[in-house]
Amino acid sequence: MRYAKIALLLCFLGPAAALAAPQPPEAIAGFWQTEGDEAVIRIAVDGHRFPGTIVWLAEDHYPGDDPKGMGGQPVVDRYNPDPAKQARPLIGLQLLKNLHYHVSDNDRARWVDGRIYDTEHGKWYDCNLWLADADHLRVHGYIGVPLLGKTTTWTRVPDPNQRGPVLPES
């Protein structure tokens, strides 16, 4: 009888224990659309690091009336403080670097101690990431102290470069 109770208890605890298990390190790999739908970032697995690269922009060329005279040209890293980097295209630019996987004592998986690049100001910030669920990635950028940062949510999407042509509705 005692063994039956233990077996029954394990049946109930088994699914709960499986749900509490942390995500594997590669769980953040894939394509993520930023909040506001301005860009898609591809997060890869590179050994024990997880770099993120811009692979799609909602506006990948400057408008014709661009005040800096770049109308029609691909969007570049023009706010970078290094003049030598200001002409590099944003598509293909590394936006996330140095992230590594960490599981806390309470089995919460996070990708921590990374850096995220702010293309609108040409600055790098510290960052941590975690999955809210399989399709939503929380990205927390900060300066020095994580409590003083900002968190945004990215949404998992298919590879934007593999989407087929948009067909007209019939």
JSON list of C-alpha atoms in Angstrom, two decimals:
[
{"chain": "A", "resi": 1, "resn": "MET", "atom": "CA", "xyz": [0.00, 0.00, 0.00]},
{"chain": "A", "resi": 2, "resn": "ARG", "atom": "CA", "xyz": [2.84, 2.38, 0.87]},
{"chain": "A", "resi": 3, "resn": "TYR", "atom": "CA", "xyz": [4.41, 1.88, -2.58]},
{"chain": "A", "resi": 4, "resn": "ALA", "atom": "CA", "xyz": [1.07, 2.56, -4.26]},
{"chain": "A", "resi": 5, "resn": "LYS", "atom": "CA", "xyz": [0.84, 5.92, -2.47]},
{"chain": "A", "resi": 6, "resn": "ILE", "atom": "CA", "xyz": [4.37, 6.83, -3.54]},
{"chain": "A", "resi": 7, "resn": "ALA", "atom": "CA", "xyz": [3.62, 5.84, -7.15]},
{"chain": "A", "resi": 8, "resn": "LEU", "atom": "CA", "xyz": [0.41, 7.88, -7.07]},
{"chain": "A", "resi": 9, "resn": "LEU", "atom": "CA", "xyz": [2.27, 10.86, -5.63]},
{"chain": "A", "resi": 10, "resn": "LEU", "atom": "CA", "xyz": [4.91, 10.60, -8.38]},
{"chain": "A", "resi": 11, "resn": "CYS", "atom": "CA", "xyz": [2.17, 10.53, -11.02]},
{"chain": "A", "resi": 12, "resn": "PHE", "atom": "CA", "xyz": [0.88, 13.84, -9.74]},
{"chain": "A", "resi": 13, "resn": "LEU", "atom": "CA", "xyz": [4.29, 15.42, -9.18]},
{"chain": "A", "resi": 14, "resn": "GLY", "atom": "CA", "xyz": [5.77, 14.23, -12.47]},
{"chain": "A", "resi": 15, "resn": "PRO", "atom": "CA", "xyz": [3.91, 16.68, -14.74]},
{"chain": "A", "resi": 16, "resn": "ALA", "atom": "CA", "xyz": [4.41, 19.55, -12.29]},
{"chain": "A", "resi": 17, "resn": "ALA", "atom": "CA", "xyz": [8.13, 18.84, -12.08]},
{"chain": "A", "resi": 18, "resn": "ALA", "atom": "CA", "xyz": [8.36, 18.78, -15.88]},
{"chain": "A", "resi": 19, "resn": "LEU", "atom": "CA", "xyz": [6.65, 22.16, -16.08]},
{"chain": "A", "resi": 20, "resn": "ALA", "atom": "CA", "xyz": [9.04, 23.65, -13.54]},
{"chain": "A", "resi": 21, "resn": "ALA", "atom": "CA", "xyz": [12.17, 22.57, -15.44]},
{"chain": "A", "resi": 22, "resn": "PRO", "atom": "CA", "xyz": [14.12, 25.50, -16.89]},
{"chain": "A", "resi": 23, "resn": "GLN", "atom": "CA", "xyz": [14.24, 26.04, -20.63]},
{"chain": "A", "resi": 24, "resn": "PRO", "atom": "CA", "xyz": [17.34, 24.73, -22.42]},
{"chain": "A", "resi": 25, "resn": "PRO", "atom": "CA", "xyz": [20.00, 27.28, -23.43]},
{"chain": "A", "resi": 26, "resn": "GLU", "atom": "CA", "xyz": [19.01, 27.21, -27.11]},
{"chain": "A", "resi": 27, "resn": "ALA", "atom": "CA", "xyz": [15.36, 28.07, -26.32]},
{"chain": "A", "resi": 28, "resn": "ILE", "atom": "CA", "xyz": [15.93, 31.72, -27.28]},
{"chain": "A", "resi": 29, "resn": "ALA", "atom": "CA", "xyz": [17.44, 30.86, -30.66]},
{"chain": "A", "resi": 30, "resn": "GLY", "atom": "CA", "xyz": [15.32, 32.04, -33.56]},
{"chain": "A", "resi": 31, "resn": "PHE", "atom": "CA", "xyz": [13.74, 35.17, -34.94]},
{"chain": "A", "resi": 32, "resn": "TRP", "atom": "CA", "xyz": [12.20, 37.81, -32.70]},
{"chain": "A", "resi": 33, "resn": "GLN", "atom": "CA", "xyz": [10.14, 40.82, -33.72]},
{"chain": "A", "resi": 34, "resn": "THR", "atom": "CA", "xyz": [10.75, 43.83, -31.53]},
{"chain": "A", "resi": 35, "resn": "GLU", "atom": "CA", "xyz": [7.98, 45.62, -29.70]},
{"chain": "A", "resi": 36, "resn": "GLY", "atom": "CA", "xyz": [6.50, 48.11, -32.14]},
{"chain": "A", "resi": 37, "resn": "ASP", "atom": "CA", "xyz": [7.26, 45.79, -35.09]},
{"chain": "A", "resi": 38, "resn": "GLU", "atom": "CA", "xyz": [10.25, 47.89, -36.18]},
{"chain": "A", "resi": 39, "resn": "ALA", "atom": "CA", "xyz": [12.79, 45.07, -36.57]},
{"chain": "A", "resi": 40, "resn": "VAL", "atom": "CA", "xyz": [13.41, 41.35, -36.49]},
{"chain": "A", "resi": 41, "resn": "ILE", "atom": "CA", "xyz": [16.42, 40.09, -34.57]},
{"chain": "A", "resi": 42, "resn": "ARG", "atom": "CA", "xyz": [17.93, 36.65, -35.16]},
{"chain": "A", "resi": 43, "resn": "ILE", "atom": "CA", "xyz": [19.36, 35.15, -31.97]},
{"chain": "A", "resi": 44, "resn": "ALA", "atom": "CA", "xyz": [21.85, 32.37, -32.66]},
{"chain": "A", "resi": 45, "resn": "VAL", "atom": "CA", "xyz": [23.75, 29.89, -30.53]},
{"chain": "A", "resi": 46, "resn": "ASP", "atom": "CA", "xyz": [27.51, 30.39, -30.76]},
{"chain": "A", "resi": 47, "resn": "GLY", "atom": "CA", "xyz": [29.11, 28.00, -28.29]},
{"chain": "A", "resi": 48, "resn": "HIS", "atom": "CA", "xyz": [28.03, 29.32, -24.90]},
{"chain": "A", "resi": 49, "resn": "ARG", "atom": "CA", "xyz": [27.04, 32.76, -26.22]},
{"chain": "A", "resi": 50, "resn": "PHE", "atom": "CA", "xyz": [23.85, 34.00, -27.87]},
{"chain": "A", "resi": 51, "resn": "PRO", "atom": "CA", "xyz": [24.51, 36.81, -30.35]},
{"chain": "A", "resi": 52, "resn": "GLY", "atom": "CA", "xyz": [21.62, 38.71, -31.91]},
{"chain": "A", "resi": 53, "resn": "THR", "atom": "CA", "xyz": [21.70, 40.30, -35.36]},
{"chain": "A", "resi": 54, "resn": "ILE", "atom": "CA", "xyz": [19.24, 42.59, -37.13]},
{"chain": "A", "resi": 55, "resn": "VAL", "atom": "CA", "xyz": [17.84, 40.68, -40.12]},
{"chain": "A", "resi": 56, "resn": "TRP", "atom": "CA", "xyz": [14.81, 42.77, -41.08]},
{"chain": "A", "resi": 57, "resn": "LEU", "atom": "CA", "xyz": [13.65, 46.37, -40.64]},
{"chain": "A", "resi": 58, "resn": "ALA", "atom": "CA", "xyz": [10.16, 47.73, -41.25]},
{"chain": "A", "resi": 59, "resn": "GLU", "atom": "CA", "xyz": [11.83, 50.71, -42.90]},
{"chain": "A", "resi": 60, "resn": "ASP", "atom": "CA", "xyz": [15.07, 49.46, -44.39]},
{"chain": "A", "resi": 61, "resn": "HIS", "atom": "CA", "xyz": [15.67, 52.54, -46.58]},
{"chain": "A", "resi": 62, "resn": "TYR", "atom": "CA", "xyz": [15.55, 56.21, -45.69]},
{"chain": "A", "resi": 63, "resn": "PRO", "atom": "CA", "xyz": [12.51, 58.12, -46.97]},
{"chain": "A", "resi": 64, "resn": "GLY", "atom": "CA", "xyz": [12.99, 60.41, -49.95]},
{"chain": "A", "resi": 65, "resn": "ASP", "atom": "CA", "xyz": [12.76, 63.50, -47.76]},
{"chain": "A", "resi": 66, "resn": "ASP", "atom": "CA", "xyz": [15.44, 62.37, -45.27]},
{"chain": "A", "resi": 67, "resn": "PRO", "atom": "CA", "xyz": [16.87, 65.52, -43.59]},
{"chain": "A", "resi": 68, "resn": "LYS", "atom": "CA", "xyz": [20.42, 64.18, -43.84]},
{"chain": "A", "resi": 69, "resn": "GLY", "atom": "CA", "xyz": [20.16, 63.70, -47.60]},
{"chain": "A", "resi": 70, "resn": "MET", "atom": "CA", "xyz": [20.13, 59.89, -47.51]},
{"chain": "A", "resi": 71, "resn": "GLY", "atom": "CA", "xyz": [16.72, 59.42, -49.17]},
{"chain": "A", "resi": 72, "resn": "GLY", "atom": "CA", "xyz": [16.35, 56.02, -50.81]},
{"chain": "A", "resi": 73, "resn": "GLN", "atom": "CA", "xyz": [19.56, 54.61, -49.33]},
{"chain": "A", "resi": 74, "resn": "PRO", "atom": "CA", "xyz": [19.69, 51.65, -46.90]},
{"chain": "A", "resi": 75, "resn": "VAL", "atom": "CA", "xyz": [19.38, 52.60, -43.22]},
{"chain": "A", "resi": 76, "resn": "VAL", "atom": "CA", "xyz": [22.82, 52.82, -41.59]},
{"chain": "A", "resi": 77, "resn": "ASP", "atom": "CA", "xyz": [24.28, 53.13, -38.10]},
{"chain": "A", "resi": 78, "resn": "ARG", "atom": "CA", "xyz": [24.48, 56.92, -38.40]},
{"chain": "A", "resi": 79, "resn": "TYR", "atom": "CA", "xyz": [24.19, 57.61, -34.65]},
{"chain": "A", "resi": 80, "resn": "ASN", "atom": "CA", "xyz": [27.28, 55.56, -33.79]},
{"chain": "A", "resi": 81, "resn": "PRO", "atom": "CA", "xyz": [29.83, 57.81, -32.05]},
{"chain": "A", "resi": 82, "resn": "ASP", "atom": "CA", "xyz": [32.61, 56.22, -34.14]},
{"chain": "A", "resi": 83, "resn": "PRO", "atom": "CA", "xyz": [32.55, 57.97, -37.54]},
{"chain": "A", "resi": 84, "resn": "ALA", "atom": "CA", "xyz": [34.12, 54.90, -39.16]},
{"chain": "A", "resi": 85, "resn": "LYS", "atom": "CA", "xyz": [31.03, 52.85, -38.22]},
{"chain": "A", "resi": 86, "resn": "GLN", "atom": "CA", "xyz": [28.35, 55.34, -39.24]},
{"chain": "A", "resi": 87, "resn": "ALA", "atom": "CA", "xyz": [28.06, 54.06, -42.81]},
{"chain": "A", "resi": 88, "resn": "ARG", "atom": "CA", "xyz": [27.52, 50.39, -41.92]},
{"chain": "A", "resi": 89, "resn": "PRO", "atom": "CA", "xyz": [24.00, 49.08, -42.70]},
{"chain": "A", "resi": 90, "resn": "LEU", "atom": "CA", "xyz": [21.73, 48.25, -39.77]},
{"chain": "A", "resi": 91, "resn": "ILE", "atom": "CA", "xyz": [20.64, 45.02, -41.45]},
{"chain": "A", "resi": 92, "resn": "GLY", "atom": "CA", "xyz": [23.32, 42.55, -40.48]},
{"chain": "A", "resi": 93, "resn": "LEU", "atom": "CA", "xyz": [24.43, 44.61, -37.46]},
{"chain": "A", "resi": 94, "resn": "GLN", "atom": "CA", "xyz": [25.03, 42.74, -34.21]},
{"chain": "A", "resi": 95, "resn": "LEU", "atom": "CA", "xyz": [22.51, 44.06, -31.67]},
{"chain": "A", "resi": 96, "resn": "LEU", "atom": "CA", "xyz": [23.08, 41.57, -28.83]},
{"chain": "A", "resi": 97, "resn": "LYS", "atom": "CA", "xyz": [26.40, 40.23, -27.59]},
{"chain": "A", "resi": 98, "resn": "ASN", "atom": "CA", "xyz": [28.05, 38.44, -24.65]},
{"chain": "A", "resi": 99, "resn": "LEU", "atom": "CA", "xyz": [24.84, 36.84, -23.35]},
{"chain": "A", "resi": 100, "resn": "HIS", "atom": "CA", "xyz": [25.30, 33.60, -21.50]},
{"chain": "A", "resi": 101, "resn": "TYR", "atom": "CA", "xyz": [22.84, 31.14, -20.06]},
{"chain": "A", "resi": 102, "resn": "HIS", "atom": "CA", "xyz": [22.21, 30.99, -16.32]},
{"chain": "A", "resi": 103, "resn": "VAL", "atom": "CA", "xyz": [19.76, 28.99, -14.21]},
{"chain": "A", "resi": 104, "resn": "SER", "atom": "CA", "xyz": [19.02, 30.49, -10.80]},
{"chain": "A", "resi": 105, "resn": "ASP", "atom": "CA", "xyz": [18.50, 28.57, -7.58]},
{"chain": "A", "resi": 106, "resn": "ASN", "atom": "CA", "xyz": [14.74, 28.58, -8.21]},
{"chain": "A", "resi": 107, "resn": "ASP", "atom": "CA", "xyz": [15.23, 27.01, -11.69]},
{"chain": "A", "resi": 108, "resn": "ARG", "atom": "CA", "xyz": [14.51, 30.22, -13.60]},
{"chain": "A", "resi": 109, "resn": "ALA", "atom": "CA", "xyz": [16.44, 30.31, -16.86]},
{"chain": "A", "resi": 110, "resn": "ARG", "atom": "CA", "xyz": [17.88, 33.63, -17.97]},
{"chain": "A", "resi": 111, "resn": "TRP", "atom": "CA", "xyz": [20.39, 34.82, -20.50]},
{"chain": "A", "resi": 112, "resn": "VAL", "atom": "CA", "xyz": [22.48, 37.32, -18.56]},
{"chain": "A", "resi": 113, "resn": "ASP", "atom": "CA", "xyz": [25.40, 39.71, -18.52]},
{"chain": "A", "resi": 114, "resn": "GLY", "atom": "CA", "xyz": [24.90, 40.66, -22.15]},
{"chain": "A", "resi": 115, "resn": "ARG", "atom": "CA", "xyz": [25.03, 43.91, -24.04]},
{"chain": "A", "resi": 116, "resn": "ILE", "atom": "CA", "xyz": [22.35, 45.42, -26.30]},
{"chain": "A", "resi": 117, "resn": "TYR", "atom": "CA", "xyz": [22.98, 48.15, -28.85]},
{"chain": "A", "resi": 118, "resn": "ASP", "atom": "CA", "xyz": [20.61, 51.11, -29.12]},
{"chain": "A", "resi": 119, "resn": "THR", "atom": "CA", "xyz": [20.67, 52.08, -32.80]},
{"chain": "A", "resi": 120, "resn": "GLU", "atom": "CA", "xyz": [18.80, 55.33, -32.14]},
{"chain": "A", "resi": 121, "resn": "HIS", "atom": "CA", "xyz": [21.53, 56.66, -29.84]},
{"chain": "A", "resi": 122, "resn": "GLY", "atom": "CA", "xyz": [24.60, 54.65, -30.85]},
{"chain": "A", "resi": 123, "resn": "LYS", "atom": "CA", "xyz": [25.10, 53.28, -27.33]},
{"chain": "A", "resi": 124, "resn": "TRP", "atom": "CA", "xyz": [25.57, 49.87, -25.72]},
{"chain": "A", "resi": 125, "resn": "TYR", "atom": "CA", "xyz": [23.65, 48.95, -22.56]},
{"chain": "A", "resi": 126, "resn": "ASP", "atom": "CA", "xyz": [23.79, 45.97, -20.22]},
{"chain": "A", "resi": 127, "resn": "CYS", "atom": "CA", "xyz": [20.97, 43.47, -20.72]},
{"chain": "A", "resi": 128, "resn": "ASN", "atom": "CA", "xyz": [19.34, 40.27, -19.48]},
{"chain": "A", "resi": 129, "resn": "LEU", "atom": "CA", "xyz": [16.74, 38.19, -21.30]},
{"chain": "A", "resi": 130, "resn": "TRP", "atom": "CA", "xyz": [14.18, 35.59, -20.25]},
{"chain": "A", "resi": 131, "resn": "LEU", "atom": "CA", "xyz": [11.29, 33.78, -21.86]},
{"chain": "A", "resi": 132, "resn": "ALA", "atom": "CA", "xyz": [7.84, 34.80, -20.66]},
{"chain": "A", "resi": 133, "resn": "ASP", "atom": "CA", "xyz": [6.59, 31.81, -22.67]},
{"chain": "A", "resi": 134, "resn": "ALA", "atom": "CA", "xyz": [7.78, 29.97, -25.80]},
{"chain": "A", "resi": 135, "resn": "ASP", "atom": "CA", "xyz": [6.82, 32.87, -28.09]},
{"chain": "A", "resi": 136, "resn": "HIS", "atom": "CA", "xyz": [7.59, 35.96, -25.96]},
{"chain": "A", "resi": 137, "resn": "LEU", "atom": "CA", "xyz": [11.05, 37.09, -24.96]},
{"chain": "A", "resi": 138, "resn": "ARG", "atom": "CA", "xyz": [11.49, 39.74, -22.27]},
{"chain": "A", "resi": 139, "resn": "VAL", "atom": "CA", "xyz": [14.49, 41.98, -22.95]},
{"chain": "A", "resi": 140, "resn": "HIS", "atom": "CA", "xyz": [15.71, 44.12, -20.05]},
{"chain": "A", "resi": 141, "resn": "GLY", "atom": "CA", "xyz": [18.27, 46.83, -20.82]},
{"chain": "A", "resi": 142, "resn": "TYR", "atom": "CA", "xyz": [19.92, 48.88, -18.11]},
{"chain": "A", "resi": 143, "resn": "ILE", "atom": "CA", "xyz": [22.92, 50.96, -17.09]},
{"chain": "A", "resi": 144, "resn": "GLY", "atom": "CA", "xyz": [24.82, 49.55, -14.13]},
{"chain": "A", "resi": 145, "resn": "VAL", "atom": "CA", "xyz": [21.91, 48.45, -11.93]},
{"chain": "A", "resi": 146, "resn": "PRO", "atom": "CA", "xyz": [19.19, 46.18, -13.38]},
{"chain": "A", "resi": 147, "resn": "LEU", "atom": "CA", "xyz": [16.51, 47.81, -11.19]},
{"chain": "A", "resi": 148, "resn": "LEU", "atom": "CA", "xyz": [16.88, 51.06, -13.13]},
{"chain": "A", "resi": 149, "resn": "GLY", "atom": "CA", "xyz": [16.35, 49.65, -16.60]},
{"chain": "A", "resi": 150, "resn": "LYS", "atom": "CA", "xyz": [13.60, 49.18, -19.12]},
{"chain": "A", "resi": 151, "resn": "THR", "atom": "CA", "xyz": [11.98, 45.92, -20.21]},
{"chain": "A", "resi": 152, "resn": "THR", "atom": "CA", "xyz": [10.39, 45.27, -23.57]},
{"chain": "A", "resi": 153, "resn": "THR", "atom": "CA", "xyz": [8.79, 42.18, -25.08]},
{"chain": "A", "resi": 154, "resn": "TRP", "atom": "CA", "xyz": [9.82, 40.60, -28.37]},
{"chain": "A", "resi": 155, "resn": "THR", "atom": "CA", "xyz": [7.62, 38.08, -30.19]},
{"chain": "A", "resi": 156, "resn": "ARG", "atom": "CA", "xyz": [8.86, 34.94, -31.95]},
{"chain": "A", "resi": 157, "resn": "VAL", "atom": "CA", "xyz": [8.28, 35.05, -35.72]},
{"chain": "A", "resi": 158, "resn": "PRO", "atom": "CA", "xyz": [9.27, 32.92, -38.71]},
{"chain": "A", "resi": 159, "resn": "ASP", "atom": "CA", "xyz": [12.43, 33.83, -40.63]},
{"chain": "A", "resi": 160, "resn": "PRO", "atom": "CA", "xyz": [11.37, 37.05, -42.43]},
{"chain": "A", "resi": 161, "resn": "ASN", "atom": "CA", "xyz": [13.67, 36.24, -45.36]},
{"chain": "A", "resi": 162, "resn": "GLN", "atom": "CA", "xyz": [11.89, 32.92, -45.98]},
{"chain": "A", "resi": 163, "resn": "ARG", "atom": "CA", "xyz": [8.38, 34.32, -46.26]},
{"chain": "A", "resi": 164, "resn": "GLY", "atom": "CA", "xyz": [6.77, 33.76, -49.61]},
{"chain": "A", "resi": 165, "resn": "PRO", "atom": "CA", "xyz": [5.31, 36.52, -51.76]},
{"chain": "A", "resi": 166, "resn": "VAL", "atom": "CA", "xyz": [2.20, 38.22, -50.50]},
{"chain": "A", "resi": 167, "resn": "LEU", "atom": "CA", "xyz": [-0.66, 37.11, -52.70]},
{"chain": "A", "resi": 168, "resn": "PRO", "atom": "CA", "xyz": [-3.62, 39.40, -53.39]},
{"chain": "A", "resi": 169, "resn": "GLU", "atom": "CA", "xyz": [-6.85, 38.44, -51.71]},
{"chain": "A", "resi": 170, "resn": "SER", "atom": "CA", "xyz": [-9.38, 36.89, -54.07]}
]
